[in-house]
mmCIF file of C-alpha atoms in Angstrom:
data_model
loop_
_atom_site.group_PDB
_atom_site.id
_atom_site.type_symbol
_atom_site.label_atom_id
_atom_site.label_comp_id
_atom_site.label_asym_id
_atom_site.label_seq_id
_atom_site.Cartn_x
_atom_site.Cartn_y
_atom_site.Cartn_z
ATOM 1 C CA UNK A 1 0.000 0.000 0.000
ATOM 2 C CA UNK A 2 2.998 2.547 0.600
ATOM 3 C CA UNK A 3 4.686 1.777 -2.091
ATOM 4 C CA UNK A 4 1.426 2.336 -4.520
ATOM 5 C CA UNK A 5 0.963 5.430 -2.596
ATOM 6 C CA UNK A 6 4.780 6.730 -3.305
ATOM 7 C CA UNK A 7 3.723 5.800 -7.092
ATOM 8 C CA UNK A 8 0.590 7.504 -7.176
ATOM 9 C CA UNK A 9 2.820 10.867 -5.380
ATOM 10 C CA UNK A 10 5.160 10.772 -7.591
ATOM 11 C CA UNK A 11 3.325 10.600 -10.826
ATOM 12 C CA UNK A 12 1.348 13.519 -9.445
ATOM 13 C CA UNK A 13 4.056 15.621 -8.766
ATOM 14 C CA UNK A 14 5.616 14.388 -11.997
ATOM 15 C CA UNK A 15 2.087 15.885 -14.050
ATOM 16 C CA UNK A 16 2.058 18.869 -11.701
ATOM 17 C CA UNK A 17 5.686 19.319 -12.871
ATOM 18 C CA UNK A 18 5.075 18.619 -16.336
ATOM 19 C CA UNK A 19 2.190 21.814 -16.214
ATOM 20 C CA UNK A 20 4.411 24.218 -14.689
ATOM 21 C CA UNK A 21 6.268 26.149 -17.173
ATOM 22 C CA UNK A 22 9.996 26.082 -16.959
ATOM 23 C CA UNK A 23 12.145 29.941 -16.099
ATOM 24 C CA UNK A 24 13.615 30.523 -18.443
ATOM 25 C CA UNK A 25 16.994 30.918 -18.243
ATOM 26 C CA UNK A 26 19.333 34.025 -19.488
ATOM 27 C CA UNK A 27 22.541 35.380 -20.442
ATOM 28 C CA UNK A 28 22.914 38.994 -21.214
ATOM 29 C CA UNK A 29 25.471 40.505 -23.375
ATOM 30 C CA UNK A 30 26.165 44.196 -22.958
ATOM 31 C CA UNK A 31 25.576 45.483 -19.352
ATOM 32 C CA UNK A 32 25.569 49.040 -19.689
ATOM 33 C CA UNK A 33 22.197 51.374 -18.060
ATOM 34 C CA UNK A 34 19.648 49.639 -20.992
ATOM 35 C CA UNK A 35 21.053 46.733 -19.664
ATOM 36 C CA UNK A 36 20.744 47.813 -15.817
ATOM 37 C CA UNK A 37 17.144 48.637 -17.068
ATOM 38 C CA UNK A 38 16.294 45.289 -18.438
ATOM 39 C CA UNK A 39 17.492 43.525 -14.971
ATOM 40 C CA UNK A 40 15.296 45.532 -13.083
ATOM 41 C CA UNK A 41 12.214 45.736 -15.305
ATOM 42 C CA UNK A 42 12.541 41.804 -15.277
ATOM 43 C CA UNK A 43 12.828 41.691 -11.595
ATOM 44 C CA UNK A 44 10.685 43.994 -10.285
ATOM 45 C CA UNK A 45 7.636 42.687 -12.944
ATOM 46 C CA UNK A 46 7.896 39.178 -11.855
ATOM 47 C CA UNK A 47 8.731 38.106 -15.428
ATOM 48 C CA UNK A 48 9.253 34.497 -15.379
ATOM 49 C CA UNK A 49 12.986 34.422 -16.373
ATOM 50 C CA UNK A 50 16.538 34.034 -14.085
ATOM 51 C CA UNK A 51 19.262 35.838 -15.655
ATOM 52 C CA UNK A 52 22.263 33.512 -14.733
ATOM 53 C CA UNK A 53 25.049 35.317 -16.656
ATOM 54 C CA UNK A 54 26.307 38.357 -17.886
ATOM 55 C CA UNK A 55 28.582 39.843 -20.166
ATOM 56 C CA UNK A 56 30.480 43.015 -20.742
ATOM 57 C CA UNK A 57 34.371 44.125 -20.967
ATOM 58 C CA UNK A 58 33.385 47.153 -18.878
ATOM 59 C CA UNK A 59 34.193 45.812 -15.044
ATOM 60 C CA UNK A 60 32.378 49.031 -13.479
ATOM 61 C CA UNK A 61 29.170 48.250 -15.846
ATOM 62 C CA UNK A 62 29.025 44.862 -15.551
ATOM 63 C CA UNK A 63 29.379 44.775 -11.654
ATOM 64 C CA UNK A 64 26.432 47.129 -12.122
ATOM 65 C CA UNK A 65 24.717 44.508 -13.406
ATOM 66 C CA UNK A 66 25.534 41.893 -11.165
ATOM 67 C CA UNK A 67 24.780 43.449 -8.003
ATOM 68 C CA UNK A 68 21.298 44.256 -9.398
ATOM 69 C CA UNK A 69 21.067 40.306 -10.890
ATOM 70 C CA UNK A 70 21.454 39.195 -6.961
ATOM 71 C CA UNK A 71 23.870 36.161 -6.288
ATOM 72 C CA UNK A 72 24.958 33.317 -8.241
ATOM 73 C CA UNK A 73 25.036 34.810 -11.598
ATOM 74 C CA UNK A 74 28.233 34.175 -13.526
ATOM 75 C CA UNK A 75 30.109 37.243 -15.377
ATOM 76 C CA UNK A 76 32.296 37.334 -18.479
ATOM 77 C CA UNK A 77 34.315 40.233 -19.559
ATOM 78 C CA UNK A 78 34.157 38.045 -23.245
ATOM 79 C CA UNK A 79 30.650 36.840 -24.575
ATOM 80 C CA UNK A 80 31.702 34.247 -26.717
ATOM 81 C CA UNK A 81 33.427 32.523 -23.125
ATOM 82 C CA UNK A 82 30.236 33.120 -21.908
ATOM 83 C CA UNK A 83 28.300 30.944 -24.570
ATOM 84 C CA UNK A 84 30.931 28.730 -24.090
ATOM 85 C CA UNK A 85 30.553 27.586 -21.089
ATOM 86 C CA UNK A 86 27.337 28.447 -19.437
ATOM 87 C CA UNK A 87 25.259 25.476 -20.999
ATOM 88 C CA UNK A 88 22.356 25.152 -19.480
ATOM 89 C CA UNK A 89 20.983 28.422 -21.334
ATOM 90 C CA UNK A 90 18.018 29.170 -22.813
ATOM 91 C CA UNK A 91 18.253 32.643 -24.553
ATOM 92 C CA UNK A 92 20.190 36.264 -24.556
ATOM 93 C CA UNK A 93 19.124 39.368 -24.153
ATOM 94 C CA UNK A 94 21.354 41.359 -26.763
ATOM 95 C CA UNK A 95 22.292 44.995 -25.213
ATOM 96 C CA UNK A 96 25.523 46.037 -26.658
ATOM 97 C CA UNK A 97 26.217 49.142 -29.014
ATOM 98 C CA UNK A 98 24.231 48.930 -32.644
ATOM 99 C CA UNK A 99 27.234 47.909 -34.144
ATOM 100 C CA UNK A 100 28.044 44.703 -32.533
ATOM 101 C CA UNK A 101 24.151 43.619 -32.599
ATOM 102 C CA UNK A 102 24.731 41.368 -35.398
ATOM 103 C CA UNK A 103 27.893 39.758 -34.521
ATOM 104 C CA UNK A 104 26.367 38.900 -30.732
ATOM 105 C CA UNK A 105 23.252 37.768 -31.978
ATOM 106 C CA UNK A 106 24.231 35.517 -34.661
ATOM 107 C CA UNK A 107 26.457 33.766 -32.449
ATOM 108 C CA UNK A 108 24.087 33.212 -30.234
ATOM 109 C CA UNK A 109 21.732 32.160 -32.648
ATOM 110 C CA UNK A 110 24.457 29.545 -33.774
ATOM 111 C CA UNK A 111 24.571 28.343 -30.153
ATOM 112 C CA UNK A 112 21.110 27.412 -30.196
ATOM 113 C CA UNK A 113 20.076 30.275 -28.016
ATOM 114 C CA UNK A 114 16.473 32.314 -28.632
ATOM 115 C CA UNK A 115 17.635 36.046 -29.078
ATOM 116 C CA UNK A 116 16.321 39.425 -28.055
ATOM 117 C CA UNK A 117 18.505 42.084 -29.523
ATOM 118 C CA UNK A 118 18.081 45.685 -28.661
ATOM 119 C CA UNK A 119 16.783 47.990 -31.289
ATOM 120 C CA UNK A 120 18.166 48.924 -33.996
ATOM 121 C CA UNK A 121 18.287 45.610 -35.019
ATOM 122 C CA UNK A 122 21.490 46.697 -37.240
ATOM 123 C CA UNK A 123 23.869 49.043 -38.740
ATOM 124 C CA UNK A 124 23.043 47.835 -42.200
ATOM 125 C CA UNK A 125 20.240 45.995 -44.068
ATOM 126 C CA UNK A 126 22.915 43.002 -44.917
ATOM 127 C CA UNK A 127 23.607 42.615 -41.335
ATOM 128 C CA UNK A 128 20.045 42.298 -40.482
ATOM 129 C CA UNK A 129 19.551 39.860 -43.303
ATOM 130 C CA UNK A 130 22.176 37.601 -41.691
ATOM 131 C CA UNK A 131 20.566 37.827 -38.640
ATOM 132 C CA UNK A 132 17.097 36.700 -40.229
ATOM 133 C CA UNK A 133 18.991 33.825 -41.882
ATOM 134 C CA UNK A 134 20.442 33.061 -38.672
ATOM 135 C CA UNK A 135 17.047 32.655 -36.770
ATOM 136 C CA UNK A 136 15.929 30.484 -39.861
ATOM 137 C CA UNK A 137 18.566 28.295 -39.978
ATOM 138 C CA UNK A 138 18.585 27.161 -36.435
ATOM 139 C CA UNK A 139 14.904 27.351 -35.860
ATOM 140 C CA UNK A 140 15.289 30.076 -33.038
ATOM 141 C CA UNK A 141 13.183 32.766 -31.636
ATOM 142 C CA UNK A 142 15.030 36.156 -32.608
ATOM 143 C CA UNK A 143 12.799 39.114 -31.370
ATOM 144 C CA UNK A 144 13.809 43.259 -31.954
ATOM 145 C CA UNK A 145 13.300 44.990 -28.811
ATOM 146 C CA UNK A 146 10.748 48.014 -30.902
ATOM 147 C CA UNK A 147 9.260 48.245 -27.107
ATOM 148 C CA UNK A 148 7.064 51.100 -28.051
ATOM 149 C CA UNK A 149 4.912 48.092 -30.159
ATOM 150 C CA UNK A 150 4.489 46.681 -27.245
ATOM 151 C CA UNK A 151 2.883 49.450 -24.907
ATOM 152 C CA UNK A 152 -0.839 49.443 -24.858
ATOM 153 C CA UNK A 153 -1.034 53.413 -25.960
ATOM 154 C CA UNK A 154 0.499 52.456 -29.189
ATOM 155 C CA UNK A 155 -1.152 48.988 -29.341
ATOM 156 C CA UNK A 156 -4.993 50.832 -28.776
ATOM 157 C CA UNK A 157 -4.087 53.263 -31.282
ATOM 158 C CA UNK A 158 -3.210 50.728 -34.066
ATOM 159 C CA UNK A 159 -6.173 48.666 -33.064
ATOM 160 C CA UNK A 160 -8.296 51.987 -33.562
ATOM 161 C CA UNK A 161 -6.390 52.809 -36.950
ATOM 162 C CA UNK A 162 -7.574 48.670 -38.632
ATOM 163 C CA UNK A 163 -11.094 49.252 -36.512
ATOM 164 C CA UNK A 164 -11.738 52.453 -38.757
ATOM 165 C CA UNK A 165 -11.953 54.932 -36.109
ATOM 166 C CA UNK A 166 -10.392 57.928 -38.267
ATOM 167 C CA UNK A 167 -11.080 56.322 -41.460
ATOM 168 C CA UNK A 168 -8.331 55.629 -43.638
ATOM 169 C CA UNK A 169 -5.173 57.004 -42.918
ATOM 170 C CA UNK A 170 -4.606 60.276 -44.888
ATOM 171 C CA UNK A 171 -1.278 61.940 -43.213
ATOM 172 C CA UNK A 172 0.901 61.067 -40.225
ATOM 173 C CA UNK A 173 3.226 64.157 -37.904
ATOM 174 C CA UNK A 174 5.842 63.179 -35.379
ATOM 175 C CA UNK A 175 8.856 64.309 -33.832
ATOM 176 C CA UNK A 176 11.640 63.623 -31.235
ATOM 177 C CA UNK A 177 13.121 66.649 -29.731
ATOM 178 C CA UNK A 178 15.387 65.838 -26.792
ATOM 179 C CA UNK A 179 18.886 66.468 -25.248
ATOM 180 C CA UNK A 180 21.957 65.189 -25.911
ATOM 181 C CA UNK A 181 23.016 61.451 -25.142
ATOM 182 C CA UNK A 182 24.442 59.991 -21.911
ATOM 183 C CA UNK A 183 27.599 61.485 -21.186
ATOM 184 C CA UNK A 184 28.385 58.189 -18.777
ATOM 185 C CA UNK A 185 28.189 56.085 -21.976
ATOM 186 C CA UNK A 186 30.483 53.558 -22.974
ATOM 187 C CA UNK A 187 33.589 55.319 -25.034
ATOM 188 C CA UNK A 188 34.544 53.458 -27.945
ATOM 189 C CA UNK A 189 38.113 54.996 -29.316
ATOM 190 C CA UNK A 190 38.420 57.655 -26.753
ATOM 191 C CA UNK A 191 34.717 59.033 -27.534
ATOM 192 C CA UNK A 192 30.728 58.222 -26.668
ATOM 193 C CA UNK A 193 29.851 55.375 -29.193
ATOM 194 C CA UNK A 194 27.009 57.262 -29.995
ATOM 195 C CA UNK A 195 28.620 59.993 -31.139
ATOM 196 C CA UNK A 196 30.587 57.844 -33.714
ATOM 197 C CA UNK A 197 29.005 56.426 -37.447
ATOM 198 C CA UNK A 198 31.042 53.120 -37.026
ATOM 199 C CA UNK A 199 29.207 52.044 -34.212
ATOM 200 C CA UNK A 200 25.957 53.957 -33.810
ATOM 201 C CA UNK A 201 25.135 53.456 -37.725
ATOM 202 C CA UNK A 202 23.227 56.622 -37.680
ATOM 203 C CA UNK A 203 21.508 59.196 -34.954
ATOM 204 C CA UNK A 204 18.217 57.909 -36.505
ATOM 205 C CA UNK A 205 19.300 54.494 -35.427
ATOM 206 C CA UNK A 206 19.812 55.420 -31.861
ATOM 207 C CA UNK A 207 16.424 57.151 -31.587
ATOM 208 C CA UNK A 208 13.701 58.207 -33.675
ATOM 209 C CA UNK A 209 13.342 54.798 -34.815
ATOM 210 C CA UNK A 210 11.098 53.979 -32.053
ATOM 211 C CA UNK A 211 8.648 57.386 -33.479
ATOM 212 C CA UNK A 212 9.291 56.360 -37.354
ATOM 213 C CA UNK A 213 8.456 52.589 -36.764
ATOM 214 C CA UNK A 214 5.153 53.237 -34.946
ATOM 215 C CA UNK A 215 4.177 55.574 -37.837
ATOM 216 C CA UNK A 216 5.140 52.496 -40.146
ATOM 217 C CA UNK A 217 3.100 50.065 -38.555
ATOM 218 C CA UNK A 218 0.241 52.745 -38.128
ATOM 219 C CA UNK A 219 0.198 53.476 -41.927
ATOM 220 C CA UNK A 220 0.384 49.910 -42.536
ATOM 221 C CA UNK A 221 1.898 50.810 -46.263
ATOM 222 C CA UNK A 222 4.967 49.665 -48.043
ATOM 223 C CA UNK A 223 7.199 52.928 -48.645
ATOM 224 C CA UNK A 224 8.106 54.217 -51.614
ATOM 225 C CA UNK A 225 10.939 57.212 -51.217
ATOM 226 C CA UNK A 226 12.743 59.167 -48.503
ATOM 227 C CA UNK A 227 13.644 62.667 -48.381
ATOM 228 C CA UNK A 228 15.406 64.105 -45.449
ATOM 229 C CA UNK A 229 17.475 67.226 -44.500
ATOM 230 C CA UNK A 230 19.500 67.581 -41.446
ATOM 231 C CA UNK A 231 23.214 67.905 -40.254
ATOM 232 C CA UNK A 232 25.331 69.395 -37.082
ATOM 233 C CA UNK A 233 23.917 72.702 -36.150
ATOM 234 C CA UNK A 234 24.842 72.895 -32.667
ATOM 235 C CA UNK A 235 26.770 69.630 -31.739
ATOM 236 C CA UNK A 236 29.117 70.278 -34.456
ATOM 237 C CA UNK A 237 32.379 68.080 -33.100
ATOM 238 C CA UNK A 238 31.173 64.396 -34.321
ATOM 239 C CA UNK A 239 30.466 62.215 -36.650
ATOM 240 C CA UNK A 240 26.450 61.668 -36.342
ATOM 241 C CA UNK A 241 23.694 64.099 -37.416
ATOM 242 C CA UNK A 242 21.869 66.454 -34.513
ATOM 243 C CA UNK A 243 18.994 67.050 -36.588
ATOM 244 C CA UNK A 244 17.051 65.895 -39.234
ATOM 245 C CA UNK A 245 13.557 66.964 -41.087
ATOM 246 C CA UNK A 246 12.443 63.953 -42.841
ATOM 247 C CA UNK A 247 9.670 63.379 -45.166
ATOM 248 C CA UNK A 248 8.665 59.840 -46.055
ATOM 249 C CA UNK A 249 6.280 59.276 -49.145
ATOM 250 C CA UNK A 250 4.268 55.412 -49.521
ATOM 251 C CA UNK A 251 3.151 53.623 -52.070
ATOM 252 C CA UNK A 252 -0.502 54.154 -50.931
ATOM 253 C CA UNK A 253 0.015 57.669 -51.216
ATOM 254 C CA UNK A 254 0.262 58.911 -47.347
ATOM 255 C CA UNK A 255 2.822 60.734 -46.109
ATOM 256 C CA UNK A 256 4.670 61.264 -43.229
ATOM 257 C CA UNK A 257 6.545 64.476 -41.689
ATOM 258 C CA UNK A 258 8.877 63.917 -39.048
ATOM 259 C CA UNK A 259 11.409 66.096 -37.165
ATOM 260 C CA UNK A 260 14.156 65.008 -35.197
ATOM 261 C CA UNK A 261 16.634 67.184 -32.811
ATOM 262 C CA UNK A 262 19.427 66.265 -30.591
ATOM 263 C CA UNK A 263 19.743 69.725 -28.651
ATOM 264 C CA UNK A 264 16.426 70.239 -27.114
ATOM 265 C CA UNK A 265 16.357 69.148 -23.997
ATOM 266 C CA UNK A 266 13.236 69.556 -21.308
ATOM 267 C CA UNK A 267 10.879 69.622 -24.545
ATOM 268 C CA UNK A 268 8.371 68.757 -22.738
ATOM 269 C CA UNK A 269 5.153 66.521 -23.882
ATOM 270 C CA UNK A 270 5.542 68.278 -27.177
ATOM 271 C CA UNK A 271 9.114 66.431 -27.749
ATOM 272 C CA UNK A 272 7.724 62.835 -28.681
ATOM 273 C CA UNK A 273 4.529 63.362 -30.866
ATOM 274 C CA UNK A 274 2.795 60.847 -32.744
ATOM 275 C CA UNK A 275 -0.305 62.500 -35.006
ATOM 276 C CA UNK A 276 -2.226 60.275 -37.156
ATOM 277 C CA UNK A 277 -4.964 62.182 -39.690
ATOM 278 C CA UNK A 278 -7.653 59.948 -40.930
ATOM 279 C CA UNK A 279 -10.273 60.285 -43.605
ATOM 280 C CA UNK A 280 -12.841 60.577 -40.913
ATOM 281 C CA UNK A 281 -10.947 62.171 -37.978
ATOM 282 C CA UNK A 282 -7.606 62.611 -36.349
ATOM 283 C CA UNK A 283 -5.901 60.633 -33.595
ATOM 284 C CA UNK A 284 -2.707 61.312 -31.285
ATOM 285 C CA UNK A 285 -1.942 60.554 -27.350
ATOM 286 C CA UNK A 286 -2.306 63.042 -24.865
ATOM 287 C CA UNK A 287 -0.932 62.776 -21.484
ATOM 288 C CA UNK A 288 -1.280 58.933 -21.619
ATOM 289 C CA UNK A 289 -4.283 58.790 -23.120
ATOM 290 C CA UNK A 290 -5.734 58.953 -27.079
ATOM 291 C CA UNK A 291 -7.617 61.971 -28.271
ATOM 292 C CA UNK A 292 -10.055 61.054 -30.996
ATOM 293 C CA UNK A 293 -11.330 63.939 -32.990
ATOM 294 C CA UNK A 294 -13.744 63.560 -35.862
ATOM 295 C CA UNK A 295 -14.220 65.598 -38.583
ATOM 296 C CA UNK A 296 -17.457 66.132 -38.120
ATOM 297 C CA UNK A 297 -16.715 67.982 -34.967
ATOM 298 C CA UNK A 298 -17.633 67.743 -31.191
ATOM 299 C CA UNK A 299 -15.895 67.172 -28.163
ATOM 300 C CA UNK A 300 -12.545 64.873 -28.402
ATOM 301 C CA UNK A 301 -13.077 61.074 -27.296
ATOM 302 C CA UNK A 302 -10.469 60.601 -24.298
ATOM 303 C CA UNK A 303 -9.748 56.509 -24.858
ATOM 304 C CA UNK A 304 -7.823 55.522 -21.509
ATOM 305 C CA UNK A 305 -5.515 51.844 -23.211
ATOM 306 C CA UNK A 306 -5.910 50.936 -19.835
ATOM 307 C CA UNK A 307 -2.135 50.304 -18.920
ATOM 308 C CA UNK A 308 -1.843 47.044 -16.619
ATOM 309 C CA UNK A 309 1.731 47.243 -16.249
ATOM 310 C CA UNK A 310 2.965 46.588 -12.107
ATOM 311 C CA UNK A 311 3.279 50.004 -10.968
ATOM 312 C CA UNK A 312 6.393 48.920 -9.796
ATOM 313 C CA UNK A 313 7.887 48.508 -12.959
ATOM 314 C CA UNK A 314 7.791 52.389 -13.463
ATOM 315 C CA UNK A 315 9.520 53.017 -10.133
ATOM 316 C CA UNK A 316 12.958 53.671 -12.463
ATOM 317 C CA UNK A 317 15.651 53.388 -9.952
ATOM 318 C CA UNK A 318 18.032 53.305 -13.356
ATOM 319 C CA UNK A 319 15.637 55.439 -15.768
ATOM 320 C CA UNK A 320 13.329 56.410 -17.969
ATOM 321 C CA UNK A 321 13.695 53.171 -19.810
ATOM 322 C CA UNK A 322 12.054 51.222 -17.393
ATOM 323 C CA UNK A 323 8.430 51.062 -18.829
ATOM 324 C CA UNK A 324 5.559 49.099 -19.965
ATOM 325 C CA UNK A 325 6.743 48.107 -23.160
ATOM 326 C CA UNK A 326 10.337 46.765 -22.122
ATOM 327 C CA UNK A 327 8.155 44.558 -19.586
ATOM 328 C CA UNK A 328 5.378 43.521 -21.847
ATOM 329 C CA UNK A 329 8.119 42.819 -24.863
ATOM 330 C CA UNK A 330 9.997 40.442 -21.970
ATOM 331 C CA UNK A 331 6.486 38.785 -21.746
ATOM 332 C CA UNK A 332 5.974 38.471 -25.090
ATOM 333 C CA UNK A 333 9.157 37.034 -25.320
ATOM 334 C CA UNK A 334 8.956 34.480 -23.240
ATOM 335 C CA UNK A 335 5.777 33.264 -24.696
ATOM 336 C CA UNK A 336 7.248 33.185 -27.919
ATOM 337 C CA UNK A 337 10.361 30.726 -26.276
ATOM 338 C CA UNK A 338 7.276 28.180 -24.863
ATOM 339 C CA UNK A 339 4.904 28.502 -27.579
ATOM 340 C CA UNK A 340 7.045 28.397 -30.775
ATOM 341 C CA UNK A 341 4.924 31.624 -32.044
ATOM 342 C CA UNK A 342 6.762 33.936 -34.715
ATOM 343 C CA UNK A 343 7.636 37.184 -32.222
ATOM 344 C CA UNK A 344 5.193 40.764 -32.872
ATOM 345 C CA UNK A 345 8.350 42.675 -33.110
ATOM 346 C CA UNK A 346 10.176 40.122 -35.623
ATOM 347 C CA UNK A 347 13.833 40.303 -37.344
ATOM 348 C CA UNK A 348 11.094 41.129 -40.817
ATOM 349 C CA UNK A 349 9.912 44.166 -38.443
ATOM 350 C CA UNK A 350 13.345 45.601 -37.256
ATOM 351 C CA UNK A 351 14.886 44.965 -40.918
ATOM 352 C CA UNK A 352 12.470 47.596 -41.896
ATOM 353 C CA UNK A 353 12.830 49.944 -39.619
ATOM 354 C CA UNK A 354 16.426 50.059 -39.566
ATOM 355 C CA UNK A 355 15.770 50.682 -43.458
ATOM 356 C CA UNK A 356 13.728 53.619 -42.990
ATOM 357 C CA UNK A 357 16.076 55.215 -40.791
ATOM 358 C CA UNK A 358 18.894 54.206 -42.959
ATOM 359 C CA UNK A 359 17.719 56.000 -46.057
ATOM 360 C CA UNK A 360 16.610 59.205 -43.968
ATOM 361 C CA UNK A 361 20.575 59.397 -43.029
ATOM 362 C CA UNK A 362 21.527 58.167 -46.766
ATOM 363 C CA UNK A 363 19.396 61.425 -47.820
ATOM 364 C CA UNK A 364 20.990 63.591 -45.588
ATOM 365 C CA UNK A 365 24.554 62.601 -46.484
ATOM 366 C CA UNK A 366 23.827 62.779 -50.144
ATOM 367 C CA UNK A 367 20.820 65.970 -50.679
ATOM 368 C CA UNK A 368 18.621 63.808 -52.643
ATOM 369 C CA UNK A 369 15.317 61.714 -52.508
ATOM 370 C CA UNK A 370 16.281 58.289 -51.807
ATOM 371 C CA UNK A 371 14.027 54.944 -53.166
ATOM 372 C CA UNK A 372 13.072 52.262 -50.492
ATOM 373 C CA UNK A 373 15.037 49.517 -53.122
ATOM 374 C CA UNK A 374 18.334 51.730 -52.319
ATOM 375 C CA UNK A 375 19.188 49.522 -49.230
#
C-alpha cells in the first residue's frame, strides 16, 4: 500500500511538474544602463525568467549589473566565453552598441540560443539579413526589442487605426526633440559610441526609430521614397547628425513628416509626438491617453488603453527606460520561447525599420530623394 501510494505521489508531482512552465533561463550581453534597465524591469515585474550570466568588458558596468542580478550569476568580460561555457541556457538578451548587434546575436543564434537584440536591429540591411537567416537556420526565436509596439497606448491606437476609427489614414506628424546622449556612456576609441558612425550606424538608429516605426506600422503601407534634410547645427564636433527633417512618401500615397533634434532638452510633452490624420478624424496621445477627434466635430473622445503594467515597474531606480513596453516585450518574449509563435516585433519588423532610418541618413549625407530599393 505505501509503495502504490509513493507511485501515485510521484506521478502527481511528476504531471504537476510537467504543467508548470519552466524559467527561463538568461545570459545577457552588454551590461551598460539599458542593460541595468532590463534587470530591473525583469525583476521587479515578476517576469518568469533568471538571468544567470552576464557579459560586458566594462568591469564598473558589468558589476552594475551583477549586483542588481542578486547572487549566483556568472560574469564574463568576453561573450563568446560566456556561450561557451554556461550550458544550461536558454536565450540572450542582446544589449551592446548597434554595431556589434549582429555579430552577438548571430552567435548566439548559432549556439542554439532564442535572441532578443536591442533595437536597432542593425547598422546595415545586410547585417540584419544575416541575422534573419540566422534565426531560420537554427529554428530560433530572434525578437527586436521596438518596445514602443508593445505598450498598450500604441497597441490601442493601431487597433483603432484597422477598426476604422479615423477612417483611412490620410497623413501622419511626429517628432523627437530631446537632449543630448548619456555622457556616462560607454567610449569606444576615446569618444561616446554614440557619437561615432562606425558604431551607432546613424543618430536615426539610436532614436527616432522607435517614433518612425510606430508611424510604419500605423500606416500599414509599403514605402516608396525618402527625403530628409538635417546635419550638425549645434553639436558640431562628431560624426552623427543632430537634426534631421524627414519626409517619407508610400506607395498608398500617405505621407509622413517627421522632425528630429538632438539639442532640445526639457521639450516637454511636445518632444515625442505621434499624429495620425484619418479620412474621418484625427488621432494622437495626450498625457497617456488617445484623443479622438472627428471631422465632423464635437468634443474629443479621451480613450484611456488601460495600462496594466505593475506600478512597480515604473519606479525607475536606473531610468526612464524602465516602462511598460520593455516589460510587456519580456512577456511576449517568453511566450514566444514556450509557444514556438513567430515574435510581434520580428527580425522582418526591425529589418524595416532600420531601413527607414537608414535612407533618412543616406538622404541627408547625399541631398537627394532616396528609393526604399536603395538599401
Amino acid at each position: 500500500m505505501t509503495r502504490r501510494r509513493e507511485f501515485l505521489l510521484a506521478g502527481a508531482a511528476a504531471s504537476v511538474s510537467a504543467q508548470t512552465p519552466k524559467r527561463i533561463r538568461i545570459g545577457m550581453i552588454g551590461t551598460g544602463h539599458r542593460g541595468w534597465a532590463h534587470v530591473n524591469v525583469m525583476r521587479a515585474g515578476g517576469v518568469e525568467m533568471d538571468i544567470v550570466a552576464l557579459a560586458d568588458p566594462t568591469p564598473e558596468f558589468l558589476d552594475r549589473a551583477a549586483s542588481l542580478a542578486g547572487s549566483g550569476v556568472r560574469t564574463y568580460s568576453d561573450y563568446r566565453k560566456m556561450l561557451a561555457e554556461v550550458k544550461d541556457l536558454d536565450a540572450v538578451l542582446v544589449v551592446t552598441p548597434n554595431f556589434l548587434h549582429a555579430e552577438a546575436t548571430i552567435a548566439a543564434l548559432d549556439r542554439g540560443l532564442h535572441v532578443l537584440c536591442e533595437k536597432p536591429m542593425a547598422t546595415t540591411v545586410a547585417d540584419a539579413d544575416r541575422m534573419i537567416e540566422a534565426a531560420r537556420r537554427n529554428g530560433k526565436i530572434l525578437q527586436i526589442g521596438q518596445q514602443m509596439r508593445y505598450t498598450p497606448l500604441y497597441e490601442k491606437m493601431a487597433a483603432l487605426v484597422k477598426g476604422g476609427a479615423i477612417g483611412n489614414v490620410q497623413f501622419c506628424s511626429g517628432n523627437l526633440f530631446r537632449g543630448d546622449w548619456n555622457p556616462q556612456s560607454w567610449r569606444y576609441q576615446g569618444k561616446i559610441w554614440r557619437l561615432l558612425t562606425s558604431t551607432t550606424g546613424s543618430s536615426l538608429l539610436e532614436d527616432g526609430i522607435h517614433e518612425l516605426d510606430v508611424i510604419h506600422w500605423l500606416v500599414g503601407a509599403r514605402v516608396a521614397r525618402v527625403y530628409a534634410a538635417g546635419g550638425n547645427s549645434v553639436l558640431k564636433e562628431r560624426d552623427t547628425i543632430d537634426h534631421a527633417a524627414i519626409t517619407i512618401e508610400y506607395e498608398n500615397g500617405v505621407k509622413v513628416d517627421f522632425g528630429f533634434c538632438l539639442f532640445a532638452p526639457n521639450s516637454g510633452p511636445s518632444g515625442r509626438e505621434i499624429i495620425v490624420i484619418g479620412s474621418e478624424g484625427t488621432m494622437q496621445p495626450v498625457a497617456g491617453k488617445i484623443a479622438l477627434r472627428k471631422r465632423a466635430g464635437g468634443e474629443p473622445a479621451m480613450i484611456d488603453p488601460k495600462d496594466s503594467t505593475p506600478a512597480v515597474v515604473g519606479a525607475r531606480p536606473v531610468g526612464k527606460d524602465e516602462d511598460s513596453g520593455s516589460y510587456r516585450q519580456l512577456l511576449a518574449f517568453v511566450d514566444s520561447i514556450r509557444t514556438g509563435r513567430p515574435p510581434f516585433c520580428s527580425g522582418e519588423v526591425g529589418r524595416e525599420a532600420i531601413r527607414i532610418s537608414l535612407l533618412a541618413e543616406k538622404s541627408v549625407r547625399e541631398r537627394r530623394v532616396v528609393g526604399w530599393g536603395e538599401l
